Amino acid sequence: MIINIISIGKIKEPYIKDAVLEYKKRLGPYVKIKELELKAESFGADIKEKVKKIEGERLLKSLEKYNKENIFLLDENEKEYSSIGFSRLLESKDELVFVVAGSLGWSDDLRQSSFKKISLSKMTFPHELARLLLFEQIYRGVTIIKGKDYHY
């Protein structure tokens, strides 16, 4: 199984970076993780929409090489999965692509795209924390698939 995680911006908080590295290490025996961090644009109040558009175009370009059916945008307004349901999603494909928006969220082009969308929660999280939650849920899903003791 190959899981691609594409996101806008780098993880800056050391505690989040450490936790993500721990989950990547735990996933190592089971899953090939590929990460792509795209440049986040600086912004002020007057150019937020322009920045979302630039970042959206950058994301769209990075997604061209993937099967559209395997791409999932993380969006709090979309379908939520239980951990078991998410494990079934992981199990359903040989390769998946999860995309995490930047600080400003999705551009209109991406929000209205035909890519599949999923929610980690109806709550809004900082994009760095959303990535950590995604890694944890991927790990939880893989342990469910493999029958390992983690999900109770």
GROMACS .gro file of N, CA and C in nm:
model
  456
    1MET      N    1   0.084  -0.117   0.000
    1MET     CA    2   0.000   0.000   0.000
    1MET      C    3   0.089   0.124   0.000
    2ILE      N    4   0.055   0.219  -0.086
    2ILE     CA    5   0.127   0.347  -0.092
    2ILE      C    6   0.028   0.456  -0.052
    3ILE      N    7   0.070   0.538   0.042
    3ILE     CA    8  -0.012   0.652   0.083
    3ILE      C    9   0.068   0.779   0.061
    4ASN      N   10   0.013   0.866  -0.021
    4ASN     CA   11   0.072   0.996  -0.050
    4ASN      C   12  -0.001   1.101   0.031
    5ILE      N   13   0.077   1.187   0.095
    5ILE     CA   14   0.018   1.298   0.170
    5ILE      C   15   0.077   1.426   0.113
    6ILE      N   16  -0.010   1.505   0.054
    6ILE     CA   17   0.032   1.630  -0.009
    6ILE      C   18  -0.028   1.744   0.073
    7SER      N   19   0.055   1.840   0.108
    7SER     CA   20   0.006   1.949   0.192
    7SER      C   21   0.073   2.080   0.155
    8ILE      N   22   0.005   2.185   0.191
    8ILE     CA   23   0.060   2.320   0.174
    8ILE      C   24   0.133   2.355   0.303
    9GLY      N   25   0.258   2.391   0.290
    9GLY     CA   26   0.337   2.435   0.405
    9GLY      C   27   0.405   2.321   0.479
   10LYS      N   28   0.503   2.359   0.555
   10LYS     CA   29   0.581   2.266   0.637
   10LYS      C   30   0.526   2.264   0.779
   11ILE      N   31   0.553   2.155   0.848
   11ILE     CA   32   0.519   2.148   0.990
   11ILE      C   33   0.629   2.222   1.065
   12LYS      N   34   0.591   2.325   1.138
   12LYS     CA   35   0.689   2.408   1.209
   12LYS      C   36   0.699   2.374   1.357
   13GLU      N   37   0.590   2.332   1.417
   13GLU     CA   38   0.589   2.302   1.560
   13GLU      C   39   0.666   2.173   1.587
   14PRO      N   40   0.771   2.180   1.670
   14PRO     CA   41   0.852   2.059   1.695
   14PRO      C   42   0.773   1.942   1.752
   15TYR      N   43   0.679   1.968   1.841
   15TYR     CA   44   0.604   1.857   1.901
   15TYR      C   45   0.515   1.786   1.799
   16ILE      N   46   0.463   1.859   1.702
   16ILE     CA   47   0.383   1.796   1.596
   16ILE      C   48   0.475   1.720   1.501
   17LYS      N   49   0.587   1.781   1.467
   17LYS     CA   50   0.684   1.715   1.380
   17LYS      C   51   0.730   1.582   1.441
   18ASP      N   52   0.760   1.583   1.571
   18ASP     CA   53   0.804   1.461   1.640
   18ASP      C   54   0.695   1.353   1.638
   19ALA      N   55   0.571   1.393   1.661
   19ALA     CA   56   0.461   1.296   1.662
   19ALA      C   57   0.439   1.237   1.522
   20VAL      N   58   0.446   1.320   1.419
   20VAL     CA   59   0.432   1.270   1.282
   20VAL      C   60   0.544   1.171   1.251
   21LEU      N   61   0.666   1.204   1.288
   21LEU     CA   62   0.779   1.113   1.266
   21LEU      C   63   0.758   0.980   1.337
   22GLU      N   64   0.702   0.983   1.457
   22GLU     CA   65   0.674   0.859   1.531
   22GLU      C   66   0.573   0.773   1.455
   23TYR      N   67   0.466   0.833   1.405
   23TYR     CA   68   0.367   0.755   1.330
   23TYR      C   69   0.426   0.703   1.199
   24LYS      N   70   0.509   0.782   1.133
   24LYS     CA   71   0.574   0.734   1.010
   24LYS      C   72   0.661   0.613   1.040
   25LYS      N   73   0.733   0.618   1.151
   25LYS     CA   74   0.818   0.506   1.191
   25LYS      C   75   0.732   0.382   1.216
   26ARG      N   76   0.623   0.399   1.288
   26ARG     CA   77   0.534   0.286   1.317
   26ARG      C   78   0.471   0.228   1.191
   27LEU      N   79   0.443   0.314   1.094
   27LEU     CA   80   0.381   0.270   0.969
   27LEU      C   81   0.480   0.201   0.876
   28GLY      N   82   0.609   0.227   0.895
   28GLY     CA   83   0.713   0.177   0.806
   28GLY      C   84   0.703   0.032   0.764
   29PRO      N   85   0.678  -0.061   0.855
   29PRO     CA   86   0.671  -0.201   0.814
   29PRO      C   87   0.548  -0.237   0.728
   30TYR      N   88   0.448  -0.151   0.727
   30TYR     CA   89   0.321  -0.185   0.663
   30TYR      C   90   0.287  -0.105   0.538
   31VAL      N   91   0.331   0.019   0.534
   31VAL     CA   92   0.285   0.112   0.432
   31VAL      C   93   0.403   0.196   0.383
   32LYS      N   94   0.403   0.225   0.253
   32LYS     CA   95   0.500   0.321   0.201
   32LYS      C   96   0.433   0.458   0.204
   33ILE      N   97   0.491   0.548   0.281
   33ILE     CA   98   0.438   0.685   0.293
   33ILE      C   99   0.525   0.777   0.208
   34LYS      N  100   0.459   0.855   0.123
   34LYS     CA  101   0.528   0.958   0.045
   34LYS      C  102   0.466   1.091   0.082
   35GLU      N  103   0.550   1.185   0.121
   35GLU     CA  104   0.500   1.318   0.157
   35GLU      C  105   0.551   1.421   0.059
   36LEU      N  106   0.466   1.516   0.028
   36LEU     CA  107   0.505   1.630  -0.054
   36LEU      C  108   0.452   1.754   0.014
   37GLU      N  109   0.543   1.841   0.054
   37GLU     CA  110   0.505   1.968   0.116
   37GLU      C  111   0.525   2.078   0.013
   38LEU      N  112   0.417   2.141  -0.027
   38LEU     CA  113   0.423   2.249  -0.124
   38LEU      C  114   0.438   2.382  -0.052
   39LYS      N  115   0.495   2.477  -0.122
   39LYS     CA  116   0.521   2.609  -0.063
   39LYS      C  117   0.391   2.678  -0.021
   40ALA      N  118   0.391   2.730   0.100
   40ALA     CA  119   0.280   2.813   0.149
   40ALA      C  120   0.313   2.958   0.117
   41GLU      N  121   0.214   3.031   0.071
   41GLU     CA  122   0.232   3.172   0.038
   41GLU      C  123   0.210   3.258   0.161
   42SER      N  124   0.285   3.367   0.170
   42SER     CA  125   0.259   3.467   0.274
   42SER      C  126   0.134   3.544   0.234
   43PHE      N  127   0.061   3.591   0.333
   43PHE     CA  128  -0.061   3.663   0.299
   43PHE      C  129  -0.095   3.767   0.404
   44GLY      N  130  -0.170   3.865   0.358
   44GLY     CA  131  -0.230   3.966   0.444
   44GLY      C  132  -0.380   3.960   0.422
   45ALA      N  133  -0.453   4.037   0.499
   45ALA     CA  134  -0.600   4.032   0.492
   45ALA      C  135  -0.654   4.063   0.353
   46ASP      N  136  -0.583   4.145   0.278
   46ASP     CA  137  -0.634   4.191   0.149
   46ASP      C  138  -0.610   4.093   0.034
   47ILE      N  139  -0.530   3.990   0.052
   47ILE     CA  140  -0.499   3.900  -0.060
   47ILE      C  141  -0.527   3.752  -0.030
   48LYS      N  142  -0.610   3.725   0.066
   48LYS     CA  143  -0.637   3.585   0.104
   48LYS      C  144  -0.691   3.503  -0.013
   49GLU      N  145  -0.787   3.556  -0.087
   49GLU     CA  146  -0.845   3.480  -0.199
   49GLU      C  147  -0.741   3.455  -0.308
   50LYS      N  148  -0.657   3.554  -0.333
   50LYS     CA  149  -0.551   3.538  -0.433
   50LYS      C  150  -0.454   3.428  -0.391
   51VAL      N  151  -0.418   3.426  -0.264
   51VAL     CA  152  -0.326   3.324  -0.212
   51VAL      C  153  -0.389   3.186  -0.221
   52LYS      N  154  -0.518   3.173  -0.186
   52LYS     CA  155  -0.585   3.043  -0.198
   52LYS      C  156  -0.583   2.995  -0.343
   53LYS      N  157  -0.601   3.087  -0.435
   53LYS     CA  158  -0.599   3.051  -0.577
   53LYS      C  159  -0.460   3.003  -0.620
   54ILE      N  160  -0.356   3.074  -0.579
   54ILE     CA  161  -0.218   3.035  -0.613
   54ILE      C  162  -0.186   2.898  -0.554
   55GLU      N  163  -0.218   2.880  -0.427
   55GLU     CA  164  -0.191   2.751  -0.362
   55GLU      C  165  -0.275   2.640  -0.425
   56GLY      N  166  -0.398   2.672  -0.462
   56GLY     CA  167  -0.485   2.574  -0.528
   56GLY      C  168  -0.430   2.530  -0.662
   57GLU      N  169  -0.379   2.625  -0.740
   57GLU     CA  170  -0.318   2.591  -0.869
   57GLU      C  171  -0.196   2.502  -0.849
   58ARG      N  172  -0.118   2.533  -0.748
   58ARG     CA  173   0.001   2.453  -0.716
   58ARG      C  174  -0.040   2.309  -0.680
   59LEU      N  175  -0.145   2.297  -0.599
   59LEU     CA  176  -0.195   2.164  -0.562
   59LEU      C  177  -0.247   2.088  -0.683
   60LEU      N  178  -0.327   2.154  -0.765
   60LEU     CA  179  -0.381   2.087  -0.884
   60LEU      C  180  -0.270   2.033  -0.973
   61LYS      N  181  -0.165   2.111  -0.991
   61LYS     CA  182  -0.052   2.067  -1.073
   61LYS      C  183   0.013   1.943  -1.011
   62SER      N  184   0.027   1.940  -0.879
   62SER     CA  185   0.091   1.826  -0.812
   62SER      C  186   0.004   1.700  -0.819
   63LEU      N  187  -0.125   1.715  -0.840
   63LEU     CA  188  -0.217   1.601  -0.842
   63LEU      C  189  -0.233   1.538  -0.980
   64GLU      N  190  -0.179   1.602  -1.083
   64GLU     CA  191  -0.199   1.556  -1.220
   64GLU      C  192  -0.153   1.413  -1.243
   65LYS      N  193  -0.050   1.369  -1.172
   65LYS     CA  194   0.008   1.237  -1.198
   65LYS      C  195  -0.066   1.122  -1.129
   66TYR      N  196  -0.166   1.155  -1.047
   66TYR     CA  197  -0.236   1.052  -0.971
   66TYR      C  198  -0.371   1.019  -1.034
   67ASN      N  199  -0.417   0.897  -1.010
   67ASN     CA  200  -0.550   0.856  -1.050
   67ASN      C  201  -0.651   0.937  -0.968
   68LYS      N  202  -0.736   1.007  -1.036
   68LYS     CA  203  -0.833   1.096  -0.971
   68LYS      C  204  -0.920   1.022  -0.868
   69GLU      N  205  -0.946   0.895  -0.894
   69GLU     CA  206  -1.029   0.814  -0.804
   69GLU      C  207  -0.961   0.787  -0.670
   70ASN      N  208  -0.830   0.809  -0.662
   70ASN     CA  209  -0.754   0.779  -0.540
   70ASN      C  210  -0.725   0.904  -0.457
   71ILE      N  211  -0.774   1.020  -0.501
   71ILE     CA  212  -0.743   1.147  -0.436
   71ILE      C  213  -0.855   1.188  -0.342
   72PHE      N  214  -0.816   1.223  -0.218
   72PHE     CA  215  -0.912   1.266  -0.116
   72PHE      C  216  -0.865   1.397  -0.054
   73LEU      N  217  -0.947   1.500  -0.065
   73LEU     CA  218  -0.918   1.627   0.000
   73LEU      C  219  -0.976   1.624   0.141
   74LEU      N  220  -0.901   1.672   0.238
   74LEU     CA  221  -0.952   1.680   0.375
   74LEU      C  222  -1.030   1.810   0.390
   75ASP      N  223  -1.156   1.798   0.431
   75ASP     CA  224  -1.244   1.914   0.442
   75ASP      C  225  -1.345   1.888   0.553
   76GLU      N  226  -1.350   1.976   0.651
   76GLU     CA  227  -1.437   1.955   0.767
   76GLU      C  228  -1.585   1.953   0.732
   77ASN      N  229  -1.621   1.998   0.613
   77ASN     CA  230  -1.762   2.002   0.573
   77ASN      C  231  -1.808   1.876   0.501
   78GLU      N  232  -1.723   1.777   0.493
   78GLU     CA  233  -1.754   1.658   0.413
   78GLU      C  234  -1.782   1.536   0.500
   79LYS      N  235  -1.787   1.420   0.435
   79LYS     CA  236  -1.822   1.294   0.502
   79LYS      C  237  -1.718   1.255   0.606
   80GLU      N  238  -1.767   1.219   0.724
   80GLU     CA  239  -1.681   1.165   0.829
   80GLU      C  240  -1.685   1.013   0.824
   81TYR      N  241  -1.573   0.952   0.860
   81TYR     CA  242  -1.564   0.806   0.867
   81TYR      C  243  -1.539   0.766   1.012
   82SER      N  244  -1.588   0.649   1.049
   82SER     CA  245  -1.543   0.588   1.174
   82SER      C  246  -1.402   0.535   1.146
   83SER      N  247  -1.329   0.499   1.250
   83SER     CA  248  -1.195   0.445   1.229
   83SER      C  249  -1.201   0.314   1.151
   84ILE      N  250  -1.301   0.232   1.177
   84ILE     CA  251  -1.315   0.106   1.102
   84ILE      C  252  -1.352   0.136   0.957
   85GLY      N  253  -1.441   0.231   0.935
   85GLY     CA  254  -1.475   0.271   0.798
   85GLY      C  255  -1.355   0.326   0.724
   86PHE      N  256  -1.273   0.404   0.793
   86PHE     CA  257  -1.151   0.459   0.732
   86PHE      C  258  -1.054   0.346   0.698
   87SER      N  259  -1.045   0.244   0.784
   87SER     CA  260  -0.956   0.131   0.753
   87SER      C  261  -1.003   0.059   0.627
   88ARG      N  262  -1.133   0.052   0.606
   88ARG     CA  263  -1.186  -0.010   0.483
   88ARG      C  264  -1.149   0.074   0.361
   89LEU      N  265  -1.152   0.205   0.376
   89LEU     CA  266  -1.109   0.293   0.267
   89LEU      C  267  -0.962   0.267   0.235
   90LEU      N  268  -0.878   0.259   0.338
   90LEU     CA  269  -0.736   0.232   0.317
   90LEU      C  270  -0.716   0.099   0.245
   91GLU      N  271  -0.793   0.001   0.283
   91GLU     CA  272  -0.780  -0.134   0.229
   91GLU      C  273  -0.831  -0.144   0.085
   92SER      N  274  -0.913  -0.048   0.043
   92SER     CA  275  -0.980  -0.057  -0.087
   92SER      C  276  -0.892  -0.021  -0.206
   93LYS      N  277  -0.778   0.039  -0.182
   93LYS     CA  278  -0.693   0.086  -0.292
   93LYS      C  279  -0.547   0.050  -0.264
   94ASP      N  280  -0.471   0.030  -0.370
   94ASP     CA  281  -0.327   0.006  -0.355
   94ASP      C  282  -0.252   0.136  -0.329
   95GLU      N  283  -0.308   0.246  -0.378
   95GLU     CA  284  -0.246   0.377  -0.359
   95GLU      C  285  -0.354   0.480  -0.332
   96LEU      N  286  -0.328   0.563  -0.232
   96LEU     CA  287  -0.420   0.671  -0.196
   96LEU      C  288  -0.343   0.802  -0.187
   97VAL      N  289  -0.414   0.910  -0.211
   97VAL     CA  290  -0.356   1.044  -0.199
   97VAL      C  291  -0.447   1.126  -0.109
   98PHE      N  292  -0.392   1.173   0.002
   98PHE     CA  293  -0.465   1.261   0.093
   98PHE      C  294  -0.405   1.400   0.081
   99VAL      N  295  -0.491   1.500   0.069
   99VAL     CA  296  -0.445   1.636   0.046
   99VAL      C  297  -0.494   1.726   0.159
  100VAL      N  298  -0.399   1.798   0.221
  100VAL     CA  299  -0.429   1.887   0.333
  100VAL      C  300  -0.409   2.031   0.285
  101ALA      N  301  -0.512   2.112   0.300
  101ALA     CA  302  -0.505   2.253   0.258
  101ALA      C  303  -0.410   2.331   0.348
  102GLY      N  304  -0.376   2.449   0.303
  102GLY     CA  305  -0.296   2.540   0.384
  102GLY      C  306  -0.382   2.613   0.486
  103SER      N  307  -0.325   2.712   0.548
  103SER     CA  308  -0.391   2.787   0.656
  103SER      C  309  -0.524   2.849   0.613
  104LEU      N  310  -0.536   2.885   0.488
  104LEU     CA  311  -0.656   2.954   0.440
  104LEU      C  312  -0.763   2.861   0.387
  105GLY      N  313  -0.734   2.733   0.379
  105GLY     CA  314  -0.832   2.639   0.327
  105GLY      C  315  -0.823   2.622   0.177
  106TRP      N  316  -0.929   2.569   0.118
  106TRP     CA  317  -0.931   2.535  -0.024
  106TRP      C  318  -0.968   2.655  -0.112
  107SER      N  319  -0.909   2.658  -0.230
  107SER     CA  320  -0.952   2.753  -0.332
  107SER      C  321  -1.089   2.707  -0.383
  108ASP      N  322  -1.161   2.797  -0.447
  108ASP     CA  323  -1.291   2.760  -0.503
  108ASP      C  324  -1.276   2.648  -0.605
  109ASP      N  325  -1.169   2.651  -0.686
  109ASP     CA  326  -1.147   2.547  -0.787
  109ASP      C  327  -1.138   2.409  -0.723
  110LEU      N  328  -1.063   2.398  -0.615
  110LEU     CA  329  -1.049   2.269  -0.548
  110LEU      C  330  -1.177   2.231  -0.473
  111ARG      N  331  -1.238   2.326  -0.407
  111ARG     CA  332  -1.361   2.298  -0.332
  111ARG      C  333  -1.470   2.245  -0.427
  112GLN      N  334  -1.475   2.297  -0.549
  112GLN     CA  335  -1.577   2.258  -0.645
  112GLN      C  336  -1.532   2.145  -0.737
  113SER      N  337  -1.410   2.096  -0.717
  113SER     CA  338  -1.358   1.989  -0.803
  113SER      C  339  -1.433   1.859  -0.778
  114SER      N  340  -1.410   1.764  -0.866
  114SER     CA  341  -1.475   1.633  -0.851
  114SER      C  342  -1.391   1.537  -0.767
  115PHE      N  343  -1.282   1.585  -0.707
  115PHE     CA  344  -1.206   1.499  -0.617
  115PHE      C  345  -1.294   1.459  -0.500
  116LYS      N  346  -1.269   1.340  -0.448
  116LYS     CA  347  -1.342   1.296  -0.329
  116LYS      C  348  -1.295   1.379  -0.210
  117LYS      N  349  -1.384   1.394  -0.115
  117LYS     CA  350  -1.352   1.475   0.003
  117LYS      C  351  -1.394   1.398   0.127
  118ILE      N  352  -1.311   1.406   0.230
  118ILE     CA  353  -1.343   1.342   0.357
  118ILE      C  354  -1.314   1.439   0.471
  119SER      N  355  -1.374   1.410   0.584
  119SER     CA  356  -1.354   1.493   0.702
  119SER      C  357  -1.295   1.410   0.814
  120LEU      N  358  -1.196   1.466   0.882
  120LEU     CA  359  -1.145   1.404   1.004
  120LEU      C  360  -1.235   1.438   1.122
  121SER      N  361  -1.308   1.549   1.109
  121SER     CA  362  -1.396   1.596   1.215
  121SER      C  363  -1.474   1.715   1.159
  122LYS      N  364  -1.586   1.745   1.220
  122LYS     CA  365  -1.660   1.866   1.182
  122LYS      C  366  -1.592   1.991   1.239
  123MET      N  367  -1.500   1.970   1.330
  123MET     CA  368  -1.425   2.083   1.386
  123MET      C  369  -1.315   2.124   1.288
  124THR      N  370  -1.274   2.249   1.298
  124THR     CA  371  -1.164   2.300   1.217
  124THR      C  372  -1.036   2.290   1.300
  125PHE      N  373  -0.930   2.239   1.236
  125PHE     CA  374  -0.800   2.227   1.302
  125PHE      C  375  -0.695   2.305   1.225
  126PRO      N  376  -0.590   2.351   1.293
  126PRO     CA  377  -0.477   2.406   1.219
  126PRO      C  378  -0.425   2.298   1.124
  127HIS      N  379  -0.375   2.339   1.008
  127HIS     CA  380  -0.335   2.239   0.907
  127HIS      C  381  -0.227   2.145   0.958
  128GLU      N  382  -0.138   2.192   1.046
  128GLU     CA  383  -0.035   2.104   1.101
  128GLU      C  384  -0.098   1.994   1.187
  129LEU      N  385  -0.194   2.031   1.269
  129LEU     CA  386  -0.261   1.934   1.355
  129LEU      C  387  -0.345   1.837   1.271
  130ALA      N  388  -0.407   1.887   1.165
  130ALA     CA  389  -0.483   1.799   1.075
  130ALA      C  390  -0.392   1.692   1.016
  131ARG      N  391  -0.271   1.729   0.981
  131ARG     CA  392  -0.177   1.629   0.928
  131ARG      C  393  -0.144   1.524   1.033
  132LEU      N  394  -0.122   1.567   1.155
  132LEU     CA  395  -0.094   1.471   1.262
  132LEU      C  396  -0.213   1.378   1.283
  133LEU      N  397  -0.333   1.432   1.288
  133LEU     CA  398  -0.452   1.348   1.304
  133LEU      C  399  -0.466   1.250   1.188
  134LEU      N  400  -0.434   1.295   1.068
  134LEU     CA  401  -0.439   1.206   0.952
  134LEU      C  402  -0.341   1.091   0.969
  135PHE      N  403  -0.218   1.121   1.010
  135PHE     CA  404  -0.119   1.015   1.032
  135PHE      C  405  -0.167   0.916   1.138
  136GLU      N  406  -0.224   0.968   1.247
  136GLU     CA  407  -0.272   0.878   1.352
  136GLU      C  408  -0.383   0.789   1.300
  137GLN      N  409  -0.474   0.845   1.223
  137GLN     CA  410  -0.585   0.764   1.171
  137GLN      C  411  -0.538   0.664   1.067
  138ILE      N  412  -0.437   0.700   0.988
  138ILE     CA  413  -0.379   0.603   0.895
  138ILE      C  414  -0.318   0.488   0.975
  139TYR      N  415  -0.243   0.522   1.079
  139TYR     CA  416  -0.182   0.417   1.162
  139TYR      C  417  -0.290   0.331   1.227
  140ARG      N  418  -0.391   0.394   1.282
  140ARG     CA  419  -0.501   0.319   1.345
  140ARG      C  420  -0.567   0.227   1.241
  141GLY      N  421  -0.593   0.281   1.123
  141GLY     CA  422  -0.656   0.201   1.018
  141GLY      C  423  -0.573   0.081   0.977
  142VAL      N  424  -0.442   0.103   0.965
  142VAL     CA  425  -0.353  -0.007   0.927
  142VAL      C  426  -0.348  -0.113   1.037
  143THR      N  427  -0.348  -0.071   1.163
  143THR     CA  428  -0.347  -0.171   1.271
  143THR      C  429  -0.478  -0.250   1.275
  144ILE      N  430  -0.587  -0.187   1.238
  144ILE     CA  431  -0.715  -0.259   1.227
  144ILE      C  432  -0.705  -0.363   1.117
  145ILE      N  433  -0.653  -0.323   1.001
  145ILE     CA  434  -0.638  -0.414   0.887
  145ILE      C  435  -0.548  -0.533   0.924
  146LYS      N  436  -0.440  -0.505   0.993
  146LYS     CA  437  -0.341  -0.608   1.027
  146LYS      C  438  -0.376  -0.686   1.153
  147GLY      N  439  -0.482  -0.647   1.223
  147GLY     CA  440  -0.522  -0.717   1.344
  147GLY      C  441  -0.429  -0.693   1.462
  148LYS      N  442  -0.364  -0.579   1.465
  148LYS     CA  443  -0.271  -0.544   1.574
  148LYS      C  444  -0.347  -0.478   1.688
  149ASP      N  445  -0.291  -0.488   1.808
  149ASP     CA  446  -0.351  -0.424   1.925
  149ASP      C  447  -0.318  -0.275   1.925
  150TYR      N  448  -0.415  -0.194   1.893
  150TYR     CA  449  -0.403  -0.048   1.903
  150TYR      C  450  -0.542   0.011   1.914
  151HIS      N  451  -0.632  -0.035   1.828
  151HIS     CA  452  -0.769   0.016   1.825
  151HIS      C  453  -0.857  -0.071   1.915
  152TYR      N  454  -0.914  -0.011   2.018
  152TYR     CA  455  -1.000  -0.086   2.111
  152TYR      C  456  -1.140  -0.032   2.107
   0.00000   0.00000   0.00000
